[in-house]
Amino acid sequence: MQLAYFHVAADVPQGAEPDAAVVIDVLRATTTIAWALNNGAEAVETFADLDQLRQSAAQWPESSRLMLGERGGQRIEGFDLGNSPVAVVPEQVAGKRLFMSTTNGTRSLQRVRGVQRLFTLALPNRRAVADHLLMDPPEQLWIVGSGWEGAYSLEDSLAAGALADLLLNAAADEACVVNDELTAALALWQQWKHDPEACLRQASHGQRLIGLGDHDADFRCCAELDRLSVVPVQVKPGVLCAS
Amino acid sequence: MQLAYFHVAADVPQGAEPDAAVVIDVLRATTTIAWALNNGAEAVETFADLDQLRQSAAQWPESSRLMLGERGGQRIEGFDLGNSPVAVVPEQVAGKRLFMSTTNGTRSLQRVRGVQRLFTLALPNRRAVADHLLMDPPEQLWIVGSGWEGAYSLEDSLAAGALADLLLNAAADEACVVNDELTAALALWQQWKHDPEACLRQASHGQRLIGLGDHDADFRCCAELDRLSVVPVQVKPGVLCAS
């Protein structure tokens, strides 16, 4: 199992594709996806473009759909929920399809949408995704961060290191790190593994959320390691279900 | 002093310029520049393009010029030296202008060539550059890595963290980290500060050099922390002298 990490979608090499990929957007898209599927959502469909999201949602029965999205920290007008992982409780999401607006996360999901086995990961379902991969280890695994507007993000790198740390420990001689990005992500995980929430709060995007106020529950939720057993897997391009 | 680190030239923001910048190419351009100037070279002029290098060198008296460059680990035909920092000994370089071919390093130097105070840094002159900056602290300092063919490199990030570690300790409340890239570089430095050579050898570009064979002296030289007191400063675009 050759493990590589790419900071953002634009860093993912053109051409050769791996047999598995994991997309990470710790603050907060992939954390929200994990919690929504854990809480019974039928599926999560992600969109960068709001008009496309509205068009797709309109084709779904109103009683079994939800639209999720924020701009500048405010829920989008006409949408049911923002992008917070603490809002996707069972009473809201069970049995429903979630149409979710994300910018950075969607770009990374789109970049690797052709990969045969595609998962999303956040800190709460890190071990679940790792265990799933280890049951049938891919030859090549690409871990793809989402970053922020095309730039590196600390929190996605932390989670990449957290995943790789488990895989390397479990697979021993069967797993190796093949790029510098992942070596550095592992160092990040070593530094913060006992307090991932501190890392999320120090990250630029964490600072932005702190500036908006009232995100303490989100930080706790996004930093809570190995809480969930759900593995979000792409069932068709852009659509994620619990495996 | 606001400190930011950019992995490669392409990550450097357009528009606003800082009052100081430091370019890093640990393996091996900025290490060779530091040693060459330390050993009495009159100046080092860097080029990405070999034809431009030859044209500029041709305008210089033959007795006081040297051409440095490698492709695929071999000295370029007609050139005096390769790119190794252990080759720029005083008997070779004293009093001479060095015309140096680099690919990754030159791209980063060009990207920030308009910055008023521009330095190059490697591990051997880390403290010298830090002390120089602290004598007259800039408001904004951009640390720019060179990477490898546009991608992130571990060794440049290590050196960025090494520089920032000194600046933050010395300037205390006067210095702060303003992007995630530098926070991560500091974690890297924490992990490897007691054995930077191990980090250089683990890096992808270190692995390439190991594959070429016979680079042990280069690794030792590139990893030797705070050995030199030389501060390479840009005196006109692309031309570096000892300050």
Tab-separated table of N, CA and C in Angstrom, chain B residues 11-112:
chain	number	residue	atom	x	y	z
B	11	ASP	N	2.928	29.462	-5.110
B	11	ASP	CA	2.052	29.742	-3.964
B	11	ASP	C	2.164	31.179	-3.465
B	12	VAL	N	3.195	31.891	-3.900
B	12	VAL	CA	3.408	33.262	-3.423
B	12	VAL	C	2.288	34.149	-3.964
B	13	PRO	N	1.593	34.884	-3.080
B	13	PRO	CA	0.452	35.686	-3.537
B	13	PRO	C	0.873	36.788	-4.511
B	14	GLN	N	0.007	37.044	-5.461
B	14	GLN	CA	0.215	38.177	-6.364
B	14	GLN	C	-0.156	39.458	-5.623
B	15	GLY	N	0.363	40.564	-6.085
B	15	GLY	CA	-0.060	41.842	-5.510
B	15	GLY	C	0.867	42.302	-4.415
B	16	ALA	N	0.320	42.460	-3.212
B	16	ALA	CA	1.069	43.002	-2.073
B	16	ALA	C	2.426	42.326	-1.893
B	17	GLU	N	3.452	43.126	-1.673
B	17	GLU	CA	4.791	42.581	-1.449
B	17	GLU	C	5.240	42.898	-0.023
B	18	PRO	N	5.989	41.989	0.567
B	18	PRO	CA	6.495	42.227	1.915
B	18	PRO	C	7.732	43.120	1.837
B	19	ASP	N	8.236	43.551	2.988
B	19	ASP	CA	9.476	44.333	2.948
B	19	ASP	C	10.720	43.454	2.997
B	20	ALA	N	10.544	42.154	3.251
B	20	ALA	CA	11.697	41.247	3.189
B	20	ALA	C	11.250	39.847	2.782
B	21	ALA	N	12.146	39.133	2.110
B	21	ALA	CA	11.862	37.751	1.721
B	21	ALA	C	13.138	36.924	1.830
B	22	VAL	N	12.944	35.645	2.130
B	22	VAL	CA	14.058	34.701	2.228
B	22	VAL	C	13.730	33.513	1.329
B	23	VAL	N	14.635	33.183	0.415
B	23	VAL	CA	14.419	32.044	-0.475
B	23	VAL	C	15.288	30.871	-0.015
B	24	ILE	N	14.684	29.686	-0.021
B	24	ILE	CA	15.336	28.473	0.482
B	24	ILE	C	15.362	27.399	-0.597
B	25	ASP	N	16.526	26.796	-0.798
B	25	ASP	CA	16.632	25.598	-1.646
B	25	ASP	C	17.732	24.734	-1.037
B	26	VAL	N	17.358	24.014	0.017
B	26	VAL	CA	18.316	23.298	0.864
B	26	VAL	C	19.161	22.310	0.060
B	27	LEU	N	18.508	21.570	-0.849
B	27	LEU	CA	19.221	20.574	-1.671
B	27	LEU	C	19.218	21.025	-3.126
B	28	ARG	N	20.216	21.809	-3.598
B	28	ARG	CA	21.348	22.255	-2.850
B	28	ARG	C	21.683	23.710	-3.134
B	29	ALA	N	20.870	24.392	-3.953
B	29	ALA	CA	21.290	25.701	-4.468
B	29	ALA	C	21.663	26.710	-3.380
B	30	THR	N	20.792	26.884	-2.368
B	30	THR	CA	21.105	27.954	-1.413
B	30	THR	C	22.202	27.533	-0.432
B	31	THR	N	22.416	26.237	-0.286
B	31	THR	CA	23.569	25.785	0.503
B	31	THR	C	24.861	26.103	-0.257
B	32	THR	N	24.856	25.847	-1.553
B	32	THR	CA	26.030	26.132	-2.378
B	32	THR	C	26.296	27.639	-2.444
B	33	ILE	N	25.238	28.436	-2.544
B	33	ILE	CA	25.402	29.899	-2.557
B	33	ILE	C	26.055	30.372	-1.255
B	34	ALA	N	25.569	29.848	-0.127
B	34	ALA	CA	26.136	30.262	1.165
B	34	ALA	C	27.619	29.909	1.249
B	35	TRP	N	27.964	28.681	0.862
B	35	TRP	CA	29.368	28.265	0.936
B	35	TRP	C	30.237	29.027	-0.057
B	36	ALA	N	29.730	29.279	-1.247
B	36	ALA	CA	30.521	29.990	-2.258
B	36	ALA	C	30.848	31.407	-1.791
B	37	LEU	N	29.843	32.101	-1.252
B	37	LEU	CA	30.086	33.472	-0.789
B	37	LEU	C	30.970	33.462	0.455
B	38	ASN	N	30.762	32.478	1.309
B	38	ASN	CA	31.624	32.334	2.481
B	38	ASN	C	33.082	32.140	2.062
B	39	ASN	N	33.275	31.425	0.959
B	39	ASN	CA	34.632	31.100	0.503
B	39	ASN	C	35.206	32.133	-0.458
B	40	GLY	N	34.571	33.302	-0.519
B	40	GLY	CA	35.198	34.417	-1.224
B	40	GLY	C	34.730	34.695	-2.630
B	41	ALA	N	33.697	33.991	-3.097
B	41	ALA	CA	33.167	34.333	-4.424
B	41	ALA	C	32.713	35.792	-4.416
B	42	GLU	N	32.943	36.480	-5.529
B	42	GLU	CA	32.559	37.898	-5.623
B	42	GLU	C	31.041	38.025	-5.587
B	43	ALA	N	30.359	37.145	-6.322
B	43	ALA	CA	28.895	37.138	-6.362
B	43	ALA	C	28.435	35.829	-6.984
B	44	VAL	N	27.151	35.512	-6.772
B	44	VAL	CA	26.547	34.356	-7.440
B	44	VAL	C	25.340	34.852	-8.223
B	45	GLU	N	25.315	34.508	-9.508
B	45	GLU	CA	24.194	34.891	-10.355
B	45	GLU	C	23.488	33.602	-10.776
B	46	THR	N	22.172	33.553	-10.565
B	46	THR	CA	21.447	32.296	-10.813
B	46	THR	C	20.608	32.370	-12.085
B	47	PHE	N	20.520	31.248	-12.773
B	47	PHE	CA	19.796	31.164	-14.049
B	47	PHE	C	19.019	29.860	-14.118
B	48	ALA	N	17.801	29.936	-14.647
B	48	ALA	CA	17.069	28.710	-14.958
B	48	ALA	C	17.459	28.244	-16.362
B	49	ASP	N	17.730	29.211	-17.235
B	49	ASP	CA	17.992	28.911	-18.647
B	49	ASP	C	19.498	28.849	-18.920
B	50	LEU	N	19.947	27.743	-19.500
B	50	LEU	CA	21.385	27.550	-19.714
B	50	LEU	C	21.956	28.498	-20.767
B	51	ASP	N	21.184	28.812	-21.791
B	51	ASP	CA	21.688	29.722	-22.826
B	51	ASP	C	21.904	31.124	-22.256
B	52	GLN	N	20.948	31.574	-21.453
B	52	GLN	CA	21.110	32.887	-20.808
B	52	GLN	C	22.328	32.889	-19.897
B	53	LEU	N	22.523	31.779	-19.199
B	53	LEU	CA	23.694	31.668	-18.323
B	53	LEU	C	24.975	31.821	-19.146
B	54	ARG	N	25.063	31.082	-20.248
B	54	ARG	CA	26.281	31.129	-21.076
B	54	ARG	C	26.504	32.529	-21.641
B	55	GLN	N	25.416	33.177	-22.069
B	55	GLN	CA	25.550	34.537	-22.616
B	55	GLN	C	26.071	35.512	-21.561
B	56	SER	N	25.512	35.434	-20.358
B	56	SER	CA	25.950	36.354	-19.298
B	56	SER	C	27.396	36.074	-18.902
B	57	ALA	N	27.735	34.793	-18.806
B	57	ALA	CA	29.098	34.428	-18.406
B	57	ALA	C	30.113	34.893	-19.451
B	58	ALA	N	29.705	34.843	-20.726
B	58	ALA	CA	30.629	35.201	-21.814
B	58	ALA	C	31.053	36.663	-21.737
B	59	GLN	N	30.230	37.488	-21.074
B	59	GLN	CA	30.565	38.916	-20.954
B	59	GLN	C	31.508	39.184	-19.785
B	60	TRP	N	31.914	38.148	-19.113
B	60	TRP	CA	32.751	38.296	-17.920
B	60	TRP	C	34.159	37.785	-18.255
B	61	PRO	N	35.229	38.398	-17.719
B	61	PRO	CA	36.583	37.899	-18.017
B	61	PRO	C	36.710	36.427	-17.611
B	62	GLU	N	37.310	35.645	-18.480
B	62	GLU	CA	37.353	34.199	-18.267
B	62	GLU	C	38.052	33.831	-16.957
B	63	SER	N	39.060	34.620	-16.599
B	63	SER	CA	39.847	34.283	-15.403
B	63	SER	C	39.081	34.538	-14.105
B	64	SER	N	37.990	35.302	-14.186
B	64	SER	CA	37.270	35.613	-12.948
B	64	SER	C	35.816	35.166	-13.006
B	65	ARG	N	35.571	34.086	-13.723
B	65	ARG	CA	34.210	33.550	-13.760
B	65	ARG	C	34.242	32.028	-13.639
B	66	LEU	N	33.150	31.492	-13.129
B	66	LEU	CA	32.964	30.039	-13.103
B	66	LEU	C	31.516	29.748	-13.479
B	67	MET	N	31.331	28.663	-14.226
B	67	MET	CA	29.967	28.239	-14.539
B	67	MET	C	29.670	26.954	-13.769
B	68	LEU	N	28.534	26.958	-13.053
B	68	LEU	CA	28.141	25.813	-12.228
B	68	LEU	C	26.815	25.251	-12.713
B	69	GLY	N	26.771	23.958	-12.894
B	69	GLY	CA	25.477	23.390	-13.256
B	69	GLY	C	25.528	21.889	-13.441
B	70	GLU	N	24.387	21.266	-13.205
B	70	GLU	CA	24.246	19.823	-13.393
B	70	GLU	C	22.923	19.538	-14.075
B	71	ARG	N	22.877	18.452	-14.782
B	71	ARG	CA	21.610	17.900	-15.253
B	71	ARG	C	21.661	16.400	-14.985
B	72	GLY	N	20.657	15.910	-14.295
B	72	GLY	CA	20.616	14.476	-13.981
B	72	GLY	C	21.817	14.021	-13.168
B	73	GLY	N	22.362	14.924	-12.345
B	73	GLY	CA	23.465	14.536	-11.471
B	73	GLY	C	24.838	14.614	-12.124
B	74	GLN	N	24.897	14.982	-13.414
B	74	GLN	CA	26.180	15.098	-14.111
B	74	GLN	C	26.482	16.568	-14.394
B	75	ARG	N	27.774	16.942	-14.240
B	75	ARG	CA	28.176	18.303	-14.570
B	75	ARG	C	27.856	18.567	-16.046
B	76	ILE	N	27.392	19.783	-16.347
B	76	ILE	CA	27.050	20.121	-17.733
B	76	ILE	C	28.342	20.310	-18.531
B	77	GLU	N	28.344	19.830	-19.757
B	77	GLU	CA	29.542	19.913	-20.601
B	77	GLU	C	29.968	21.369	-20.768
B	78	GLY	N	31.240	21.625	-20.593
B	78	GLY	CA	31.763	22.982	-20.722
B	78	GLY	C	31.679	23.787	-19.433
B	79	PHE	N	31.011	23.251	-18.424
B	79	PHE	CA	30.891	23.948	-17.147
B	79	PHE	C	32.078	23.590	-16.252
B	80	ASP	N	32.376	24.488	-15.286
B	80	ASP	CA	33.546	24.290	-14.436
B	80	ASP	C	33.266	23.374	-13.253
B	81	LEU	N	32.053	23.496	-12.712
B	81	LEU	CA	31.703	22.729	-11.520
B	81	LEU	C	30.259	22.256	-11.620
B	82	GLY	N	29.921	21.257	-10.797
B	82	GLY	CA	28.524	20.858	-10.644
B	82	GLY	C	27.838	21.791	-9.654
B	83	ASN	N	26.772	21.308	-9.012
B	83	ASN	CA	26.028	22.164	-8.078
B	83	ASN	C	26.307	21.824	-6.622
B	84	SER	N	27.425	21.155	-6.359
B	84	SER	CA	27.653	20.680	-5.006
B	84	SER	C	28.265	21.756	-4.110
B	85	PRO	N	27.753	21.893	-2.889
B	85	PRO	CA	28.315	22.883	-1.960
B	85	PRO	C	29.726	22.528	-1.494
B	86	VAL	N	30.113	21.264	-1.613
B	86	VAL	CA	31.467	20.902	-1.167
B	86	VAL	C	32.510	21.189	-2.249
B	87	ALA	N	32.058	21.564	-3.447
B	87	ALA	CA	32.998	21.837	-4.544
B	87	ALA	C	33.419	23.305	-4.608
B	88	VAL	N	32.665	24.186	-3.943
B	88	VAL	CA	32.959	25.622	-4.074
B	88	VAL	C	33.991	26.063	-3.029
B	89	VAL	N	35.144	25.417	-3.057
B	89	VAL	CA	36.223	25.695	-2.096
B	89	VAL	C	36.920	27.011	-2.471
B	90	PRO	N	37.618	27.637	-1.511
B	90	PRO	CA	38.248	28.943	-1.777
B	90	PRO	C	39.173	28.924	-2.996
B	91	GLU	N	39.956	27.868	-3.172
B	91	GLU	CA	40.881	27.829	-4.313
B	91	GLU	C	40.145	27.923	-5.639
B	92	GLN	N	38.910	27.475	-5.658
B	92	GLN	CA	38.122	27.520	-6.887
B	92	GLN	C	37.406	28.855	-7.068
B	93	VAL	N	36.824	29.371	-5.983
B	93	VAL	CA	35.833	30.437	-6.168
B	93	VAL	C	36.287	31.831	-5.735
B	94	ALA	N	37.375	31.941	-4.957
B	94	ALA	CA	37.721	33.244	-4.374
B	94	ALA	C	37.881	34.304	-5.461
B	95	GLY	N	37.202	35.427	-5.275
B	95	GLY	CA	37.307	36.550	-6.198
B	95	GLY	C	36.543	36.388	-7.499
B	96	LYS	N	35.860	35.270	-7.659
B	96	LYS	CA	35.198	35.021	-8.942
B	96	LYS	C	33.685	35.227	-8.881
B	97	ARG	N	33.133	35.517	-10.061
B	97	ARG	CA	31.679	35.529	-10.175
B	97	ARG	C	31.213	34.147	-10.618
B	98	LEU	N	30.218	33.630	-9.886
B	98	LEU	CA	29.703	32.300	-10.194
B	98	LEU	C	28.382	32.412	-10.958
B	99	PHE	N	28.336	31.789	-12.113
B	99	PHE	CA	27.120	31.729	-12.919
B	99	PHE	C	26.524	30.349	-12.699
B	100	MET	N	25.383	30.317	-12.020
B	100	MET	CA	24.885	29.060	-11.472
B	100	MET	C	23.534	28.683	-12.070
B	101	SER	N	23.459	27.462	-12.546
B	101	SER	CA	22.194	26.964	-13.085
B	101	SER	C	21.404	26.246	-12.001
B	102	THR	N	20.206	26.736	-11.723
B	102	THR	CA	19.294	26.003	-10.843
B	102	THR	C	17.922	26.098	-11.487
B	103	THR	N	17.079	25.133	-11.234
B	103	THR	CA	15.741	25.197	-11.827
B	103	THR	C	14.745	25.664	-10.782
B	104	ASN	N	14.592	24.871	-9.714
B	104	ASN	CA	13.579	25.189	-8.712
B	104	ASN	C	13.907	26.474	-7.956
B	105	GLY	N	15.162	26.623	-7.533
B	105	GLY	CA	15.555	27.789	-6.745
B	105	GLY	C	15.400	29.090	-7.509
B	106	THR	N	15.763	29.066	-8.779
B	106	THR	CA	15.686	30.288	-9.575
B	106	THR	C	14.253	30.775	-9.717
B	107	ARG	N	13.333	29.821	-9.874
B	107	ARG	CA	11.926	30.199	-10.012
B	107	ARG	C	11.458	30.991	-8.784
B	108	SER	N	11.872	30.556	-7.595
B	108	SER	CA	11.454	31.258	-6.379
B	108	SER	C	12.158	32.601	-6.245
B	109	LEU	N	13.451	32.643	-6.594
B	109	LEU	CA	14.167	33.919	-6.548
B	109	LEU	C	13.521	34.924	-7.497
B	110	GLN	N	13.138	34.456	-8.674
B	110	GLN	CA	12.516	35.365	-9.642
B	110	GLN	C	11.173	35.871	-9.140
B	111	ARG	N	10.426	35.008	-8.485
B	111	ARG	CA	9.089	35.391	-8.038
B	111	ARG	C	9.131	36.554	-7.040
B	112	VAL	N	10.204	36.630	-6.227
B	112	VAL	CA	10.273	37.687	-5.206
B	112	VAL	C	11.423	38.658	-5.468
